[in-house]
Coordinates of C-alpha atoms and ligand atoms in Angstrom, one line a residue:
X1 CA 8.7 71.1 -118.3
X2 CA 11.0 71.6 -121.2
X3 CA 13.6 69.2 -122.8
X4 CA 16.3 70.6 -121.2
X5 CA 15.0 70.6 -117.8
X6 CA 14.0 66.8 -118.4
X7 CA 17.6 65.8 -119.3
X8 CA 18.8 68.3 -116.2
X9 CA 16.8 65.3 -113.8
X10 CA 17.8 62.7 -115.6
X11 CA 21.6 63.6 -115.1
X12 CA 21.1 64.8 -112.0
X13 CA 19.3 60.8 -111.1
X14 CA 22.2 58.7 -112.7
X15 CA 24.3 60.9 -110.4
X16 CA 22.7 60.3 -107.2
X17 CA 22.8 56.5 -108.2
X18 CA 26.5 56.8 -109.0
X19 CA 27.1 58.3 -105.5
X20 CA 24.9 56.1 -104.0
X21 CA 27.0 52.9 -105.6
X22 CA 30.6 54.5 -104.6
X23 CA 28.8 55.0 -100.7
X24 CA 27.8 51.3 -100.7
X25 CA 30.8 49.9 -102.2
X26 CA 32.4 51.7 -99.3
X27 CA 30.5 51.0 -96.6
X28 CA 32.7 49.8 -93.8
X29 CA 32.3 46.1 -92.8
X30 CA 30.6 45.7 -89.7
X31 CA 32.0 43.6 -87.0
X32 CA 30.7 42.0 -83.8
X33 CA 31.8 39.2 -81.3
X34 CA 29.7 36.5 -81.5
X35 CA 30.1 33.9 -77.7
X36 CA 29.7 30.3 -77.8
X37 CA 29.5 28.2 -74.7
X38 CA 29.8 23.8 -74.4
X39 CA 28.5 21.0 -72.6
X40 CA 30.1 17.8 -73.0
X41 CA 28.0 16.8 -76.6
X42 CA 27.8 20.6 -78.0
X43 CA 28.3 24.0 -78.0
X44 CA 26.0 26.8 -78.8
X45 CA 25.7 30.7 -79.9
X46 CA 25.2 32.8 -76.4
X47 CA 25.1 36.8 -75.7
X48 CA 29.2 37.8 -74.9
X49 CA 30.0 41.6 -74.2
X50 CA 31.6 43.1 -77.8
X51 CA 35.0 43.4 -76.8
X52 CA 37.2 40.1 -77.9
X53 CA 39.6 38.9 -75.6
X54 CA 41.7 37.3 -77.9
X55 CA 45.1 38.4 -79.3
X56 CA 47.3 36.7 -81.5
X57 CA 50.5 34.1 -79.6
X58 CA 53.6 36.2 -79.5
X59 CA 54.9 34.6 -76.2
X60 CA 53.5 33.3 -73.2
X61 CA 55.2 30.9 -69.5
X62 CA 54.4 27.9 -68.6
X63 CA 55.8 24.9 -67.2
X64 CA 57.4 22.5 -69.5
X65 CA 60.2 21.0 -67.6
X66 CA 58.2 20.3 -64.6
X67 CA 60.1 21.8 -61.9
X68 CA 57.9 24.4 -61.0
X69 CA 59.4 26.9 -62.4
X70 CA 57.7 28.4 -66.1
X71 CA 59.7 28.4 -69.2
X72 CA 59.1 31.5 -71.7
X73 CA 57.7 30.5 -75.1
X74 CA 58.0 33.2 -77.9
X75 CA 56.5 32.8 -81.6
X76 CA 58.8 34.8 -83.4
X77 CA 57.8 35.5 -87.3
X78 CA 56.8 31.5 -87.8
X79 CA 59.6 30.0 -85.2
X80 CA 58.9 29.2 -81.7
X81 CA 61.5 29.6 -79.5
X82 CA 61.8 28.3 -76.1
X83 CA 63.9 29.9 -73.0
X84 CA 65.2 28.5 -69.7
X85 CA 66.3 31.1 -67.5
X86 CA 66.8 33.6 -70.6
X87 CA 69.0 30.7 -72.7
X88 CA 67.5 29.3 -75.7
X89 CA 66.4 25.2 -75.4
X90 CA 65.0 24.8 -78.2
X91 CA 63.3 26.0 -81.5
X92 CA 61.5 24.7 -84.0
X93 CA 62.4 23.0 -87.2
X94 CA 63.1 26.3 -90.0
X95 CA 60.8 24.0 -92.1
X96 CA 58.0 24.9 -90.5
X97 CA 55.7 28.1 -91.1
X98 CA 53.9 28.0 -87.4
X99 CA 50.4 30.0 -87.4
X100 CA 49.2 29.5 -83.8
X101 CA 50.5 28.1 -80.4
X102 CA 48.4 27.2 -77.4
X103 CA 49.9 26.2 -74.0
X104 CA 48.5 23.9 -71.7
X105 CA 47.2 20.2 -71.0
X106 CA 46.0 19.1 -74.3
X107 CA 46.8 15.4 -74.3
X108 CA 45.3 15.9 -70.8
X109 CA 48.0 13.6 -69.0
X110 CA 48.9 16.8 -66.2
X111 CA 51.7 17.7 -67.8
X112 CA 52.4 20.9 -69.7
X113 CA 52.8 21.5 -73.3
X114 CA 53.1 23.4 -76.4
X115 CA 50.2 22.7 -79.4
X116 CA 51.3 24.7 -82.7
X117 CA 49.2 24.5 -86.1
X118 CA 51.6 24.7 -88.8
X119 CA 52.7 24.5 -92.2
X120 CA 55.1 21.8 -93.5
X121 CA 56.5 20.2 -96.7
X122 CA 55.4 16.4 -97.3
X123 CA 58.5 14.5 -98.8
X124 CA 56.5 15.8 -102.0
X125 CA 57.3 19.5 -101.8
X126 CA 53.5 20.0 -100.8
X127 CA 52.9 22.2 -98.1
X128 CA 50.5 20.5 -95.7
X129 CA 48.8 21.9 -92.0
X130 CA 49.4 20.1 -89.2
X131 CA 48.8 20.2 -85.2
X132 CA 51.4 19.3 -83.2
X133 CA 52.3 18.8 -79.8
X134 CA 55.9 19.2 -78.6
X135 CA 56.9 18.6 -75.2
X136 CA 59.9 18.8 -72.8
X137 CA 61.0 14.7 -72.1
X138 CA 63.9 13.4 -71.0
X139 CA 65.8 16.1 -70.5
X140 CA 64.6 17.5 -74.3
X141 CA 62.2 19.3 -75.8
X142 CA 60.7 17.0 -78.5
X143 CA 57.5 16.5 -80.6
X144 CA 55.8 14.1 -79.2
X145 CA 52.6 13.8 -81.2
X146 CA 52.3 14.8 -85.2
X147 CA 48.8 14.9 -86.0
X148 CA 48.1 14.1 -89.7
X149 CA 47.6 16.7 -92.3
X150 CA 44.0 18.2 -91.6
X151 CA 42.3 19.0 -94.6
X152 CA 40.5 22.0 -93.3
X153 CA 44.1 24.3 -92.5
X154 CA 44.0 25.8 -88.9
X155 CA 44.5 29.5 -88.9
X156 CA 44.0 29.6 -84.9
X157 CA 43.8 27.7 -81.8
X158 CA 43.2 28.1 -78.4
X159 CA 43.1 25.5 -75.3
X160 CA 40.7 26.3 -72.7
X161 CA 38.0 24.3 -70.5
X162 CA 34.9 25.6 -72.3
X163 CA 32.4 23.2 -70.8
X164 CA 33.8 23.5 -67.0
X165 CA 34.8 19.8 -66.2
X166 CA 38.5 20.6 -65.1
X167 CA 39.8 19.3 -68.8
X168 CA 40.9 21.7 -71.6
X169 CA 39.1 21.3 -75.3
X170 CA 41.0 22.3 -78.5
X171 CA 39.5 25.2 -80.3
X172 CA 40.3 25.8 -83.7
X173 CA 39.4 28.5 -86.6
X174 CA 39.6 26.6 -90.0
X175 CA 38.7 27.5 -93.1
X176 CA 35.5 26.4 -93.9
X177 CA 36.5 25.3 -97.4
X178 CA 39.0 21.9 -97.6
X179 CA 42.7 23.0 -98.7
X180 CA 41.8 27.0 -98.4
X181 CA 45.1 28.7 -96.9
X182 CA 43.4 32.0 -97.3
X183 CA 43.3 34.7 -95.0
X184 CA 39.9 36.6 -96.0
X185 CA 37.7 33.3 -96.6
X186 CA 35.2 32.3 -94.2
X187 CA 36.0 29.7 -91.1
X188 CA 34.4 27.8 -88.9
X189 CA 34.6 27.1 -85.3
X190 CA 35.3 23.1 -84.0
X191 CA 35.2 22.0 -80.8
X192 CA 37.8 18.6 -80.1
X193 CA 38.6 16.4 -77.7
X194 CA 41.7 14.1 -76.5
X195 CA 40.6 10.8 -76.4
X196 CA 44.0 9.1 -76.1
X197 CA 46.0 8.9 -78.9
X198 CA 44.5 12.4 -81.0
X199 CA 41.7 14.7 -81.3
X200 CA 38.3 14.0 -82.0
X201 CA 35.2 16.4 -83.2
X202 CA 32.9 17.8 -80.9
X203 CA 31.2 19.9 -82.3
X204 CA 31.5 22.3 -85.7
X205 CA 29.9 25.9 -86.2
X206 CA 28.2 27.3 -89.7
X207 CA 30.9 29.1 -91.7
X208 CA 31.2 32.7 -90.9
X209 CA 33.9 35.6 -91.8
X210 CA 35.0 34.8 -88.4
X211 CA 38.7 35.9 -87.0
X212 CA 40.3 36.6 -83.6
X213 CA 39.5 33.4 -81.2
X214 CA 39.5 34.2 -77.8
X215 CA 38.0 32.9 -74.7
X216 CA 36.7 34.7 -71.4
X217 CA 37.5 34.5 -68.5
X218 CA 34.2 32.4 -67.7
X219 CA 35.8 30.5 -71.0
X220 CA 33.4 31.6 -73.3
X221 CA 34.4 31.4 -76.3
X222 CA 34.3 34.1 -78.6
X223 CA 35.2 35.1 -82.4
X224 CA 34.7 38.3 -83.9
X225 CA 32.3 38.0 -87.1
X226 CA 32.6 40.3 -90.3
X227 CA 29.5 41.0 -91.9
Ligands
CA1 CA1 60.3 24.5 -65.9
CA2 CA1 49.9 17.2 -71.3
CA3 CA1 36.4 20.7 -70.5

């Protein structure tokens, strides 16, 4: 072989490996839904079909008032908005940047209402995440329970009864790090219950890119994983 063919192969090498770099830089992500079901100590990983049921809150009816009839909830930008009959009753305070809202039972008292995860401003100026629960009384729509800052922010949340005994569970994605706001970090999935005055832990996944909680109609939960 002469010199010149020599360096021909060696050029033609470092530019296979070059290619080969810019192709695995590239690579797509891969994603896939990964199911976990409860009992009443824990939850665990189980085999869900790969479609997620989960789409983000714009809007959604329920029952606030108690009369029967369903009042529209709408999460417009980072405001909710509620309507009676098409009229506005309320909307939130412009202060806060909503991420999420869940409607249901989640005080589990038989009465419906809404649970948001937000952003707010301590008297500090520091923006802090917060669940809250806000609920139609007396004739208003009010907040009637302000959970303290959590230190791991909620990006999503869900209510559903993922361990069948007729009462809703809060289902959060949170970033797995303490204070990360982040939108491309990794998460992990909790589990809480009401046990009378707030929320307390069930049950807490490994961190995972996860994004997209949803829940089946078996409620299943499921997240879509990024790997
Ligand atoms: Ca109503
Ligand atoms: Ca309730
Ligand atoms: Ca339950």
């Amino acid at each position: 072989m002469t010199l010149r063919h020599q360096r021909g192969g060696i050029a033609t090498l470092a530019l296979v490996a070059m290619l080969t770099t810019i192709w695995l830089i590239h690579l797509p992500s891969q994603e896939r839904q990964v199911g976990f079901t409860c009992n009443p100590q824990s939850c665990h990983q189980t085999a869900v079909p790969q479609e997620n049921p989960g789409t983000p809150f714009m809007k959604g009816a329920i029952d606030l008032t108690g009369d029967g009839e369903p009042e529209m909830i709408q999460l417009e930008g980072h405001e909710i908005r509620v309507l009676q009959n098409g009229a506005e009753i309320w909307h939130s305070d412009p202060e806060w940047q909503v991420v999420d809202v869940a409607l249901g039972d989640p005080n589990d008292n038989g009465r419906y209402e809404i649970l948001a995860a937000l952003w707010k401003p301590n008297d500090a100026g520091e923006r802090l995440n917060h669940p809250y629960i806000i609920a139609h009384r007396g004739g208003t729509m009010k907040l009637i329970w302000g959970g303290s800052a959590v230190t791991h922010p909620i990006h999503e949340l869900l209510l559903a009864d993922v361990d069948g005994d007729g009462v809703q569970e809060l289902c959060v994605l949170e970033s797995a790090q303490p204070g990360d706001s982040s939108n491309t970090s990794q998460r992990t999935l909790s589990v809480w219950d009401w046990h009378g005055w707030g929320f307390s832990l069930r049950w807490r996944s490994e961190p995972g890119h996860y994004h997209n909680l949803g829940v089946t109609e078996e409620n299943t939960i499921v997240i879509t994983s990024r790997e």
